Coordinates of C-alpha atoms and ligand atoms in Angstrom, one line a residue:
Chain A
M6 CA 34.0 -16.1 22.7
S7 CA 31.6 -15.5 25.6
T8 CA 29.8 -18.2 27.4
Y9 CA 26.0 -18.5 27.1
R10 CA 24.3 -18.3 30.4
Y11 CA 20.6 -18.8 30.6
S12 CA 20.2 -16.6 33.6
E13 CA 22.0 -13.7 32.0
Q14 CA 20.1 -14.1 28.7
S15 CA 16.7 -14.1 30.4
Q16 CA 17.3 -11.1 32.5
P17 CA 17.1 -7.9 30.4
P18 CA 19.1 -4.9 31.5
D19 CA 17.2 -2.3 33.6
A20 CA 14.9 -0.1 31.8
K21 CA 15.4 3.6 31.3
Q22 CA 12.1 5.6 31.1
I23 CA 12.2 7.5 27.8
T24 CA 8.7 9.0 27.8
D25 CA 5.7 8.2 29.9
V26 CA 4.9 5.4 27.5
A27 CA 8.2 4.1 26.2
I28 CA 11.3 2.6 27.7
E29 CA 14.9 1.7 26.6
R30 CA 16.8 -1.3 27.8
F31 CA 19.4 -1.7 25.1
D32 CA 21.0 1.4 23.4
E33 CA 18.6 2.8 20.8
V34 CA 16.1 -0.1 21.2
F35 CA 12.9 1.4 22.3
E36 CA 10.0 -0.6 23.8
V37 CA 6.4 0.1 24.8
D38 CA 6.3 0.5 28.6
P39 CA 5.4 -3.0 29.9
K40 CA 2.8 -1.6 32.3
L41 CA 0.8 -0.8 29.2
M42 CA 1.0 -4.5 28.1
S43 CA -0.7 -6.2 30.9
A44 CA -4.4 -6.6 29.9
H45 CA -4.9 -7.5 26.3
V46 CA -1.4 -8.1 24.9
V47 CA 0.9 -9.7 27.4
Q48 CA 4.7 -9.5 26.9
Q49 CA 6.7 -12.7 26.4
V50 CA 9.9 -13.5 28.1
F51 CA 12.5 -12.9 25.4
P52 CA 16.2 -13.8 25.6
N53 CA 18.5 -10.8 25.2
W54 CA 20.3 -12.3 22.3
D55 CA 17.0 -12.7 20.4
T56 CA 16.0 -9.1 20.9
L57 CA 19.4 -7.9 19.7
R58 CA 19.2 -10.4 16.7
I59 CA 15.9 -9.0 15.6
V60 CA 17.1 -5.4 15.8
A61 CA 20.3 -6.3 13.9
S62 CA 18.4 -8.1 11.2
R63 CA 16.1 -5.1 10.8
H64 CA 19.2 -3.0 10.3
D65 CA 20.6 -5.5 7.8
H66 CA 17.3 -5.3 5.9
L67 CA 17.3 -1.5 5.8
D68 CA 20.9 -1.6 4.5
W69 CA 19.9 -4.1 1.9
M70 CA 17.0 -1.8 0.9
H71 CA 19.4 1.1 0.3
R72 CA 21.7 -1.0 -1.8
H73 CA 18.6 -2.3 -3.7
W74 CA 17.6 1.2 -4.8
A75 CA 20.8 2.9 -5.4
E76 CA 24.6 2.3 -5.5
K77 CA 25.3 4.8 -2.7
V78 CA 23.6 7.1 -0.2
V79 CA 24.4 10.8 -0.1
S80 CA 24.8 12.3 3.4
G81 CA 22.3 15.0 4.2
Q82 CA 24.6 16.2 7.0
R83 CA 27.4 16.8 4.5
L84 CA 25.1 19.0 2.4
L85 CA 23.9 20.9 5.4
D86 CA 27.4 21.5 6.7
E87 CA 28.3 22.9 3.3
L88 CA 25.4 25.2 3.4
E89 CA 26.3 26.4 6.9
D90 CA 30.0 27.0 6.0
Chain B
M27 CA -22.5 -22.3 -3.0
T28 CA -22.3 -20.2 -6.1
I29 CA -21.3 -23.3 -8.0
A30 CA -24.5 -25.2 -8.0
P31 CA -23.9 -28.8 -6.7
E32 CA -24.9 -30.4 -9.9
L33 CA -22.3 -28.3 -11.8
A34 CA -19.5 -28.6 -9.2
E35 CA -18.0 -31.9 -10.3
P36 CA -18.2 -31.3 -14.1
V37 CA -16.7 -27.8 -13.7
L38 CA -13.9 -29.1 -11.5
E39 CA -13.2 -31.8 -14.0
E40 CA -13.0 -29.3 -16.9
L41 CA -10.7 -27.0 -14.8
R42 CA -8.4 -30.0 -13.9
Q43 CA -8.2 -30.9 -17.6
V44 CA -6.9 -27.4 -18.3
L45 CA -4.7 -26.8 -15.3
G46 CA -3.7 -30.2 -13.9
D47 CA -5.0 -31.5 -10.6
E48 CA -2.4 -29.7 -8.5
H49 CA -3.5 -26.3 -9.7
V50 CA -7.2 -26.6 -8.8
L51 CA -7.5 -26.1 -5.0
T52 CA -10.6 -26.9 -3.1
G53 CA -9.1 -27.3 0.4
K54 CA -10.1 -25.1 3.3
A55 CA -6.7 -23.5 3.9
A56 CA -6.3 -22.5 0.2
R57 CA -9.8 -21.0 0.1
F58 CA -9.8 -19.3 3.5
N59 CA -6.4 -17.7 2.9
R60 CA -7.8 -16.0 -0.2
A61 CA -10.9 -14.8 1.5
R62 CA -9.5 -11.5 2.7
V63 CA -6.9 -8.7 2.3
P64 CA -5.2 -6.7 5.0
A65 CA -7.9 -4.1 5.3
P66 CA -9.9 -4.8 8.5
F67 CA -13.3 -6.3 8.4
P68 CA -15.7 -7.9 10.9
V69 CA -14.0 -11.3 11.3
H70 CA -17.3 -12.9 12.5
R71 CA -18.4 -12.6 8.9
W72 CA -15.4 -14.3 7.4
A73 CA -17.5 -17.1 5.9
E74 CA -19.3 -14.7 3.6
R75 CA -16.1 -14.1 1.6
V76 CA -14.7 -17.6 1.1
P77 CA -14.3 -18.7 -2.5
D78 CA -15.6 -22.0 -3.7
L79 CA -12.3 -22.9 -5.3
V80 CA -8.9 -21.5 -6.2
V81 CA -7.1 -22.0 -9.5
L82 CA -3.4 -21.3 -10.2
P83 CA -3.0 -20.9 -14.0
G84 CA 0.4 -20.9 -15.5
S85 CA -0.1 -19.1 -18.8
T86 CA -2.4 -16.6 -20.6
A87 CA -3.9 -19.5 -22.5
E88 CA -4.8 -21.2 -19.2
V89 CA -6.3 -18.1 -17.8
S90 CA -8.4 -17.7 -21.0
E91 CA -9.7 -21.3 -20.7
V92 CA -10.6 -20.8 -17.0
V93 CA -12.5 -17.6 -17.8
R94 CA -14.3 -19.2 -20.7
I95 CA -15.4 -22.1 -18.5
A96 CA -16.6 -19.7 -15.7
N97 CA -18.4 -17.6 -18.2
A98 CA -20.2 -20.6 -19.8
H99 CA -21.4 -21.7 -16.3
R100 CA -22.0 -18.1 -15.0
I101 CA -19.6 -18.6 -12.1
P102 CA -18.1 -15.5 -10.5
I103 CA -14.4 -15.1 -10.9
V104 CA -12.0 -12.9 -9.0
P105 CA -8.4 -12.1 -10.0
R106 CA -6.0 -12.1 -7.2
D107 CA -2.3 -11.3 -7.1
G108 CA -0.4 -10.3 -3.9
G109 CA -3.7 -9.9 -2.0
T110 CA -2.4 -6.6 -0.5
G111 CA -5.1 -4.4 -2.0
L112 CA -6.7 -2.2 0.7
T113 CA -10.1 -1.8 -0.8
D114 CA -11.2 -5.4 -0.8
G115 CA -10.7 -5.7 -4.6
A116 CA -9.4 -9.3 -4.4
V117 CA -12.1 -10.4 -1.9
P118 CA -14.6 -12.8 -3.5
L119 CA -17.9 -11.1 -2.4
R120 CA -20.0 -13.7 -4.3
H121 CA -17.7 -16.7 -3.7
G122 CA -17.0 -18.5 -7.0
I123 CA -13.4 -19.0 -8.4
V124 CA -10.4 -17.1 -7.3
V125 CA -7.8 -16.9 -10.1
D126 CA -4.5 -16.5 -8.3
V127 CA -1.9 -15.5 -10.9
K128 CA 1.2 -15.9 -8.8
R129 CA 2.6 -18.8 -10.8
M130 CA 2.8 -16.5 -13.8
N131 CA 5.9 -14.7 -12.5
D132 CA 8.6 -15.2 -15.1
I133 CA 10.7 -12.6 -16.8
K134 CA 10.1 -13.2 -20.5
E135 CA 12.3 -10.5 -22.0
I136 CA 14.7 -7.7 -20.9
D137 CA 15.2 -5.3 -23.8
E138 CA 18.2 -3.2 -22.9
V139 CA 18.1 -1.2 -26.1
N140 CA 14.5 0.0 -25.8
R141 CA 14.7 -0.1 -22.0
T142 CA 11.7 -2.4 -21.4
C143 CA 11.0 -5.8 -19.9
T144 CA 8.1 -8.1 -20.4
V145 CA 6.9 -10.2 -17.4
G146 CA 4.2 -12.4 -16.1
T147 CA 1.8 -10.3 -14.0
G148 CA 2.4 -12.6 -11.0
I149 CA 5.9 -11.2 -10.5
N150 CA 6.8 -8.9 -7.6
M151 CA 8.7 -5.6 -8.2
L152 CA 11.3 -6.4 -5.6
K153 CA 12.1 -9.8 -7.2
L154 CA 12.1 -8.2 -10.7
N155 CA 14.5 -5.4 -9.6
E156 CA 16.9 -8.0 -8.1
V157 CA 17.4 -9.3 -11.6
L158 CA 17.2 -5.9 -13.4
G159 CA 19.9 -4.6 -11.0
K160 CA 22.4 -6.9 -12.7
Y161 CA 21.8 -5.0 -15.9
G162 CA 22.1 -1.6 -14.1
L163 CA 18.3 -1.1 -14.6
I164 CA 15.3 -0.6 -12.3
Y165 CA 11.5 -0.7 -12.6
P166 CA 10.6 2.1 -10.2
D167 CA 7.1 1.3 -9.1
D168 CA 7.4 1.6 -5.4
P169 CA 4.3 1.3 -3.2
A170 CA 4.8 0.9 0.5
S171 CA 3.8 -2.7 -0.1
Y172 CA 6.8 -3.1 -2.4
P173 CA 8.0 -6.5 -1.1
C174 CA 4.7 -8.2 -1.5
S175 CA 2.4 -6.5 -4.1
L176 CA 2.6 -7.8 -7.7
V177 CA 2.5 -6.3 -11.2
G178 CA -1.0 -7.6 -12.0
G179 CA -2.4 -6.0 -8.8
R180 CA -0.6 -2.8 -9.7
I181 CA -2.5 -2.9 -13.0
G182 CA -5.8 -3.9 -11.3
T183 CA -5.6 -0.9 -8.9
S184 CA -3.7 1.6 -11.1
G185 CA -1.3 1.9 -8.2
W186 CA 0.5 4.9 -6.7
S187 CA 4.2 4.9 -6.1
L188 CA 6.2 6.6 -3.3
I189 CA 8.7 7.9 -5.9
G190 CA 6.1 8.7 -8.5
S191 CA 7.0 12.4 -8.5
R192 CA 10.2 11.5 -10.3
Y193 CA 9.3 8.3 -12.2
G194 CA 5.5 8.3 -12.6
H195 CA 3.0 5.8 -11.2
S196 CA 1.9 2.3 -12.4
R197 CA -0.2 3.8 -15.2
D198 CA 2.9 5.6 -16.6
L199 CA 5.3 2.7 -16.0
V200 CA 3.2 -0.1 -17.5
L201 CA 3.5 0.3 -21.3
S202 CA 1.1 -2.5 -22.4
F203 CA -0.3 -5.8 -21.3
D204 CA -2.1 -9.0 -22.5
F205 CA -5.6 -9.1 -21.1
V206 CA -8.2 -11.8 -20.9
L207 CA -11.7 -10.5 -21.3
P208 CA -14.7 -12.0 -19.5
S209 CA -15.5 -14.1 -22.6
G210 CA -12.1 -15.7 -22.5
K211 CA -10.9 -13.7 -25.5
V212 CA -7.3 -12.4 -25.2
I213 CA -6.5 -8.9 -26.4
H214 CA -3.4 -6.7 -26.1
L215 CA -3.8 -3.3 -24.5
G216 CA -1.4 -0.4 -25.0
D217 CA -0.2 2.0 -27.6
G218 CA 0.7 0.8 -31.1
A219 CA 0.8 -2.5 -32.8
G220 CA 3.7 -3.8 -30.8
H221 CA 4.1 -3.8 -27.0
K222 CA 6.7 -1.0 -26.4
L223 CA 5.3 2.4 -27.1
S224 CA 4.9 5.1 -24.4
K225 CA 2.8 7.5 -26.6
S226 CA 0.5 7.2 -29.5
S227 CA -2.6 9.1 -30.6
S228 CA -4.4 6.3 -32.4
G229 CA -7.9 5.4 -31.3
Y230 CA -9.3 5.3 -27.8
Q231 CA -6.7 5.2 -25.0
L232 CA -7.8 1.8 -23.8
K233 CA -4.8 1.1 -21.5
H234 CA -6.1 3.5 -18.9
L235 CA -9.6 2.1 -19.0
F236 CA -8.2 -1.4 -18.3
M237 CA -6.1 -0.2 -15.3
G238 CA -7.7 0.4 -11.9
H239 CA -10.9 -1.5 -12.6
Q240 CA -10.2 -3.9 -9.7
G241 CA -10.5 -7.0 -11.8
T242 CA -14.1 -6.1 -12.9
L243 CA -13.2 -6.1 -16.6
G244 CA -10.8 -9.1 -16.9
I245 CA -7.4 -10.4 -16.1
A246 CA -4.0 -9.0 -17.1
T247 CA -1.5 -11.8 -17.7
E248 CA 1.7 -10.4 -19.2
A249 CA 3.0 -6.9 -19.1
T250 CA 5.6 -4.8 -20.8
L251 CA 7.2 -2.3 -18.4
K252 CA 9.3 0.9 -18.8
L253 CA 12.8 0.7 -17.3
F254 CA 15.2 3.3 -16.0
P255 CA 18.9 3.3 -15.1
K256 CA 19.4 2.1 -11.5
P257 CA 20.1 5.3 -9.5
E258 CA 23.7 5.9 -8.6
A259 CA 22.7 7.9 -5.5
E260 CA 19.9 8.3 -3.0
L261 CA 19.3 11.2 -0.6
S262 CA 16.5 11.1 2.0
P263 CA 16.8 13.9 4.5
F264 CA 14.3 13.9 7.4
F265 CA 13.3 17.2 9.1
A266 CA 11.5 18.1 12.3
F267 CA 9.3 21.2 12.8
P268 CA 7.7 22.9 15.8
D269 CA 4.3 23.1 14.1
Y270 CA 2.3 21.7 11.3
D271 CA 2.1 24.9 9.4
S272 CA 5.9 25.2 8.8
A273 CA 6.1 21.6 7.8
Y274 CA 3.2 22.1 5.4
R275 CA 4.9 25.2 3.9
T276 CA 8.2 23.3 3.5
V277 CA 6.7 20.3 1.8
G278 CA 4.9 22.6 -0.7
Q279 CA 8.1 24.5 -1.5
L280 CA 10.2 21.3 -1.8
A281 CA 7.6 19.9 -4.3
R282 CA 7.3 23.1 -6.3
A283 CA 11.1 23.7 -6.5
G284 CA 11.4 21.9 -9.8
V285 CA 14.4 19.8 -8.7
A286 CA 14.8 17.1 -11.4
T287 CA 16.0 14.4 -9.0
F288 CA 13.2 15.1 -6.5
A289 CA 11.3 11.8 -6.2
G290 CA 8.8 12.6 -3.4
A291 CA 8.2 14.1 0.0
V292 CA 6.1 13.0 3.0
L293 CA 4.6 15.2 5.7
F294 CA 3.8 13.6 9.1
D295 CA 1.2 15.6 11.1
E296 CA 0.9 16.1 14.9
W297 CA -1.2 12.9 15.3
K298 CA 1.4 10.9 13.4
V299 CA 4.2 12.3 15.5
D300 CA 2.3 11.4 18.7
Y301 CA 1.7 7.9 17.3
L302 CA 5.5 7.5 16.7
R303 CA 6.2 8.6 20.2
R304 CA 4.1 5.7 21.5
D305 CA 6.4 3.3 19.8
D306 CA 3.6 1.5 18.1
E307 CA 5.2 1.5 14.7
A308 CA 8.7 2.9 15.1
Y309 CA 10.1 5.1 17.8
I310 CA 12.0 8.1 16.6
S311 CA 13.8 9.9 19.5
Q312 CA 12.9 13.5 19.2
P313 CA 12.5 16.5 21.5
A314 CA 9.1 17.2 22.9
D315 CA 8.7 20.4 20.9
V316 CA 8.7 18.5 17.6
R317 CA 5.1 18.6 16.3
A318 CA 5.5 17.6 12.6
L319 CA 8.0 15.9 10.3
V320 CA 8.9 16.0 6.7
C321 CA 11.1 13.6 4.7
A322 CA 12.1 14.2 1.1
V323 CA 13.8 11.8 -1.3
A324 CA 15.9 12.2 -4.4
Y325 CA 17.4 9.7 -6.8
G326 CA 19.8 10.0 -9.8
Y327 CA 23.5 10.3 -10.6
E328 CA 25.5 11.4 -7.6
D329 CA 26.4 14.8 -9.0
E330 CA 22.8 15.7 -9.8
V331 CA 21.5 14.4 -6.5
I332 CA 24.1 16.5 -4.6
A333 CA 23.3 19.6 -6.7
G334 CA 19.5 19.1 -6.2
G335 CA 20.0 18.0 -2.6
R336 CA 21.7 21.3 -1.8
R337 CA 18.6 23.2 -3.0
L338 CA 16.2 20.9 -1.0
M339 CA 18.3 21.3 2.2
R340 CA 18.4 25.1 1.7
I341 CA 14.6 25.2 1.4
A342 CA 14.1 23.2 4.5
K343 CA 16.6 25.3 6.5
E344 CA 15.0 28.6 5.4
N345 CA 11.7 27.2 6.8
G346 CA 13.1 26.5 10.2
A347 CA 13.6 22.8 9.8
R348 CA 15.8 20.8 12.2
Y349 CA 17.7 18.0 10.4
L350 CA 17.3 14.7 12.2
G351 CA 20.7 13.3 11.2
D352 CA 21.8 10.8 8.7
E353 CA 21.0 7.7 10.7
V354 CA 17.3 8.5 11.3
S355 CA 16.9 9.9 7.8
E356 CA 18.3 7.0 6.0
G357 CA 16.7 4.4 8.3
D358 CA 13.2 5.8 8.0
W359 CA 13.3 6.1 4.2
A360 CA 14.5 2.5 3.8
A361 CA 11.6 1.5 6.0
R362 CA 9.0 3.3 3.9
H363 CA 9.3 0.7 1.1
D364 CA 8.0 -1.9 3.5
R365 CA 5.2 -0.9 5.8
Y366 CA 4.2 -4.5 6.4
A367 CA 6.7 -4.2 9.3
T368 CA 4.1 -2.2 11.2
P369 CA 3.7 -4.1 14.5
L370 CA -0.1 -3.7 14.3
H371 CA -1.1 -2.7 17.8
G372 CA -2.9 0.3 19.0
R373 CA -4.2 1.7 22.3
T374 CA -7.5 1.7 24.2
K375 CA -8.6 5.0 25.5
A376 CA -7.0 4.0 28.8
G377 CA -3.7 3.5 27.0
Q378 CA -3.5 -0.3 27.1
V379 CA -1.9 -2.0 24.1
V380 CA -4.4 -4.0 22.0
P381 CA -3.9 -6.0 18.8
M382 CA -5.1 -3.8 15.9
S383 CA -5.2 -4.0 12.2
W384 CA -4.1 -1.1 10.1
H385 CA -6.6 0.7 7.9
C386 CA -5.5 3.3 5.5
E387 CA -8.0 5.8 4.2
D388 CA -6.4 7.6 1.3
A389 CA -7.6 10.4 -1.0
A390 CA -6.1 12.6 -3.7
I391 CA -6.2 16.2 -2.5
N392 CA -4.8 19.5 -3.9
Y393 CA -2.1 21.1 -1.9
S394 CA -4.2 24.1 -0.9
N395 CA -6.9 21.9 0.7
L396 CA -4.7 19.6 2.8
P397 CA -4.8 21.5 6.1
Q398 CA -8.6 21.6 6.2
V399 CA -9.1 18.0 5.1
R400 CA -6.7 17.0 7.9
I401 CA -8.8 18.8 10.5
E402 CA -12.1 17.3 9.3
W403 CA -10.7 13.8 9.0
H404 CA -9.3 13.7 12.5
E405 CA -12.6 15.0 13.9
I406 CA -14.5 12.1 12.2
V407 CA -12.1 9.6 13.8
R408 CA -12.2 11.3 17.1
K409 CA -16.0 11.0 17.2
L410 CA -15.8 7.3 16.3
R411 CA -13.3 6.6 19.0
E412 CA -15.4 8.5 21.5
R413 CA -18.1 5.9 20.9
F414 CA -16.1 2.8 20.4
D415 CA -12.8 1.9 22.1
M416 CA -11.8 -0.4 19.2
F417 CA -10.7 2.5 16.9
D418 CA -7.5 4.4 17.2
D419 CA -6.3 7.5 15.3
W420 CA -2.7 6.7 14.1
G421 CA -2.2 10.1 12.4
M422 CA -1.8 11.3 8.9
F423 CA 0.8 11.2 6.2
T424 CA 0.6 13.4 3.0
Y425 CA 2.8 12.3 0.1
T426 CA 3.5 14.2 -3.1
S427 CA 2.0 12.6 -6.1
A428 CA 3.5 14.8 -8.8
N429 CA 6.7 16.7 -9.6
T430 CA 4.9 20.0 -9.6
G431 CA 3.3 19.8 -6.2
V432 CA -0.2 20.0 -7.6
D433 CA -1.8 17.1 -5.7
Y434 CA -1.0 14.8 -2.8
L435 CA -2.0 11.4 -1.5
A436 CA -3.5 12.2 1.9
E437 CA -3.7 9.2 4.2
I438 CA -5.3 8.9 7.6
D439 CA -4.3 5.6 9.4
V440 CA -6.8 4.1 11.7
G441 CA -6.1 1.2 14.0
I442 CA -9.0 -1.3 14.3
W443 CA -9.4 -4.0 16.9
E444 CA -11.0 -6.4 14.5
Q445 CA -11.9 -9.2 16.9
Q446 CA -14.1 -6.7 18.8
L447 CA -16.0 -5.6 15.8
D448 CA -19.7 -6.3 15.9
D449 CA -22.5 -5.2 13.5
E450 CA -23.0 -1.9 15.3
S451 CA -19.4 -0.8 15.4
W452 CA -18.9 -2.0 11.8
A453 CA -21.8 0.1 10.7
A454 CA -20.3 3.1 12.5
W455 CA -17.0 2.5 10.8
V456 CA -18.7 2.3 7.4
Q457 CA -20.4 5.6 8.1
A458 CA -17.1 7.1 9.1
K459 CA -15.5 5.9 5.9
K460 CA -18.3 7.5 4.0
D461 CA -17.8 10.8 5.9
I462 CA -14.0 10.7 5.2
A463 CA -14.7 10.2 1.5
A464 CA -17.3 13.0 1.5
V465 CA -14.7 15.4 2.9
A466 CA -12.3 14.5 0.0
L467 CA -15.0 15.1 -2.6
H468 CA -16.1 18.4 -0.9
Y469 CA -12.6 19.7 -1.4
G470 CA -12.6 18.7 -5.1
G471 CA -10.4 15.6 -4.5
S472 CA -10.8 11.9 -5.3
I473 CA -11.8 9.2 -2.8
S474 CA -8.5 7.4 -3.5
A475 CA -5.1 8.3 -5.0
C476 CA -3.8 4.9 -4.3
H477 CA -5.6 1.6 -3.9
G478 CA -9.1 2.3 -5.2
S479 CA -12.5 3.0 -3.7
C480 CA -14.7 -0.1 -3.7
R481 CA -15.1 -0.9 0.0
E482 CA -18.4 -0.5 1.9
G483 CA -18.9 3.2 2.7
E484 CA -16.7 4.9 0.2
V485 CA -18.1 3.0 -2.7
D486 CA -21.5 4.7 -2.3
L487 CA -19.9 8.0 -3.2
V488 CA -18.1 6.9 -6.4
P489 CA -21.1 8.0 -8.6
Q490 CA -20.8 11.4 -7.0
E491 CA -17.1 11.6 -7.8
L492 CA -17.4 10.4 -11.3
G493 CA -20.7 12.1 -12.2
G494 CA -21.8 11.2 -15.8
G495 CA -18.6 9.2 -16.1
Y496 CA -20.1 6.6 -13.7
D497 CA -22.9 6.0 -16.2
V498 CA -20.3 5.3 -18.9
M499 CA -18.6 2.9 -16.4
L500 CA -21.9 1.0 -16.1
D501 CA -22.3 0.8 -19.9
V502 CA -18.7 -0.3 -20.4
K503 CA -19.1 -3.0 -17.7
R504 CA -22.3 -4.4 -19.2
A505 CA -20.9 -4.4 -22.7
I506 CA -17.7 -6.1 -21.8
D507 CA -19.0 -8.5 -19.1
P508 CA -22.6 -9.2 -20.1
N509 CA -23.0 -12.0 -17.6
N510 CA -21.4 -10.1 -14.7
I511 CA -18.9 -12.9 -13.9
M512 CA -15.9 -10.6 -13.3
N513 CA -15.5 -9.7 -9.7
P514 CA -19.2 -9.1 -9.2
G515 CA -20.4 -6.9 -6.3
K516 CA -17.6 -4.3 -6.7
Y517 CA -18.0 -0.6 -7.4
G518 CA -21.8 -0.9 -7.4
L519 CA -21.6 -2.3 -10.9
D520 CA -24.5 -4.7 -10.4
R521 CA -26.6 -1.6 -11.2
A522 CA -25.4 -2.1 -14.8
Y523 CA -27.6 -5.2 -15.1
Q524 CA -30.6 -3.7 -13.4
L525 CA -31.1 -0.9 -16.0
D526 CA -33.7 -2.8 -18.0
E527 CA -35.7 -3.1 -14.8
G528 CA -35.7 0.6 -14.3
V529 CA -33.2 0.4 -11.4
G530 CA -29.7 1.9 -11.6
R531 CA -28.2 5.1 -12.6
Ligands
FAD9 C1 1.5 -2.2 3.9 C2 0.8 -1.8 2.6 C3 1.2 -0.6 2.0 C4 0.6 -0.2 0.8 N1 1.1 0.9 0.1 C5 0.6 1.2 -1.1 C6 1.1 2.3 -1.9 O1 2.1 3.0 -1.4 N2 0.6 2.5 -3.1 C7 -0.4 1.8 -3.6 O2 -0.8 2.0 -4.7 N3 -1.0 0.8 -2.9 C8 -0.5 0.5 -1.7 N4 -1.1 -0.5 -0.9 C9 -2.2 -1.2 -1.5 C10 -1.8 -2.4 -2.4 O3 -0.6 -2.9 -2.1 C11 -1.9 -2.0 -3.9 O4 -3.3 -1.7 -4.1 C12 -1.4 -3.0 -4.9 O5 -1.4 -2.4 -6.1 C13 -2.2 -4.3 -4.9 O6 -1.4 -5.3 -5.5 P1 -1.6 -6.8 -5.2 O7 -0.7 -7.6 -6.1 O8 -1.5 -7.2 -3.8 O9 -3.1 -7.0 -5.8 P2 -4.4 -7.7 -5.1 O10 -4.7 -7.2 -3.8 O11 -4.3 -9.2 -5.3 O12 -5.5 -7.2 -6.2 C14 -5.8 -5.8 -6.2 C15 -7.0 -5.6 -7.2 O13 -6.5 -5.9 -8.5 C16 -7.2 -7.0 -9.1 N5 -6.2 -7.8 -9.8 C17 -5.2 -8.6 -9.2 N6 -4.5 -9.2 -10.2 C18 -5.0 -8.8 -11.4 C19 -4.7 -9.0 -12.7 N7 -3.7 -9.9 -13.0 N8 -5.5 -8.5 -13.7 C20 -6.5 -7.7 -13.4 N9 -6.9 -7.4 -12.1 C21 -6.1 -7.9 -11.1 C22 -7.9 -7.7 -7.9 O14 -9.1 -8.4 -8.3 C23 -8.2 -6.6 -7.0 O15 -9.3 -6.0 -7.3 C24 -0.5 -0.9 0.3 C25 -0.9 -2.1 0.9 C26 -0.3 -2.5 2.1 C27 -0.8 -3.7 2.7

């Protein structure tokens, strides 16, 4: 179990510039560059755990959607590998 | 008020007698929440669209009584289901009574032998499929509003489905329905004397007439739907291309291949790829030389999906596609069923993020005309944005409509900063909509493949699209709804009542 520390949770990891308009703070979680959110839509302070929770719940939702439509998902990579063999 | 004050109390009393007090809503929240749909509009004119009251009937008999009362008092009536329609169909342009059918959401029968189910039209497809899944069945009407649009709205709009290339669209999937005419009379529409035929040759084919009318002819209350086995397997490969032309060629070949499990393909153009790079909807990490994307989807038994999938992968590979990997492919397809997750922001010309609503201009276009339509549509939106910083080009999708690749749903997404709209910018937007629709017609298409064409701008061109058929539409409207109580103000149908005065046609 890890201890919850407010200071850690309210300090997001340093941003990596991905393109001139998008950044990445957590692996595979992309955000609009904050400098573009300074006039009309201002960014809120967001605890790290909440960002990760929203991302995880989106993934849960997408997994649910696959199961909702079909029993299983066929891997495109597998079919491509077969073609290339 | 469209309900004259001297009528208001007696009418309310009559409605309460039929529905019970709790199902006749006059409060501000209930009425304002049913004044609009997601399509942007000048919010400073919200009050023009607020209904006088909202009713929540629980049965066909109650809907019939409500309509009878409204007809007797000549009160406008607007059917409303999920309220997700993008052409303002459920917006009460003349105030009056909104009939919200969401309470009518029960599953009345699942017939496993004939593969049908019968439901109240207030049911949502996702909720229905949760139940059908337990029987190994599915109702495959799959709009990008899948979690929140409802069966009655699908009938009212004659909706388009993402996987219609395999399973058909709402008009193919809805077998029959009970329908309340503007007089309050209840009829059953569909083939045969029962409820469960998919094909007959007897008489006029009325089912089609009573689908896609945007609530202008009456209210569907109970529907019998065609069911399929729930697919065993899904495949949804996603490919990147260095230019639009090779993506366009690939999508055409995928659709024309005749693969039985092929359920649809979507082409993202350069503008859409740029939009995704901004992370306004979803960020897909991709090299800078990617200029267009294609995703395809197949459903069926695992062995047939694999066999058909091999062919689809080969076609893409031969056209120079780069596969984006299983994670992106699968994640993106799952997200297509639910485009309400769009964050709804866009950019000013200076690049600042602003709150924007999503507007989708769609049209039905033949494959061979897609490239030219795309160029002309983007030019219309570019000129609009040049004048007004509250519009943003979010790019284009083109989706297969049929399993032969004949026609596509072409969609240009436009972000609109609603709070900034004033009369001048709204008028410019309406003109742009008209120009977009005119391009679709110029290339032999239809103004809408998907949600209908009764908003300001596009609606002016409907007579041009339908030609002499539009006159028939006026005659039908007047014959079925002589008092013009059903969703008045839509599709220019008021003209039907001005014919005697020499106006119209
Ligand atoms: C994010 C998003 C994605 C979308 N993607 C698609 C898509 O892929 N395909 C597509 O086809 N559409 C799409 N749409 C548009 C919309 O979801 C469809 O038009 C849908 O069919 C509307 O259903 P609804 O239940 O919300 O109907 P509503 O908006 O409530 O009503 C639509 C029209 O039907 C009439 N109506 C409603 N109920 C009845 C009834 N019981 N009897 C008679 N008339 C009735 C209304 O008066 C109105 O004119 C999308 C919308 C959104 C917001």
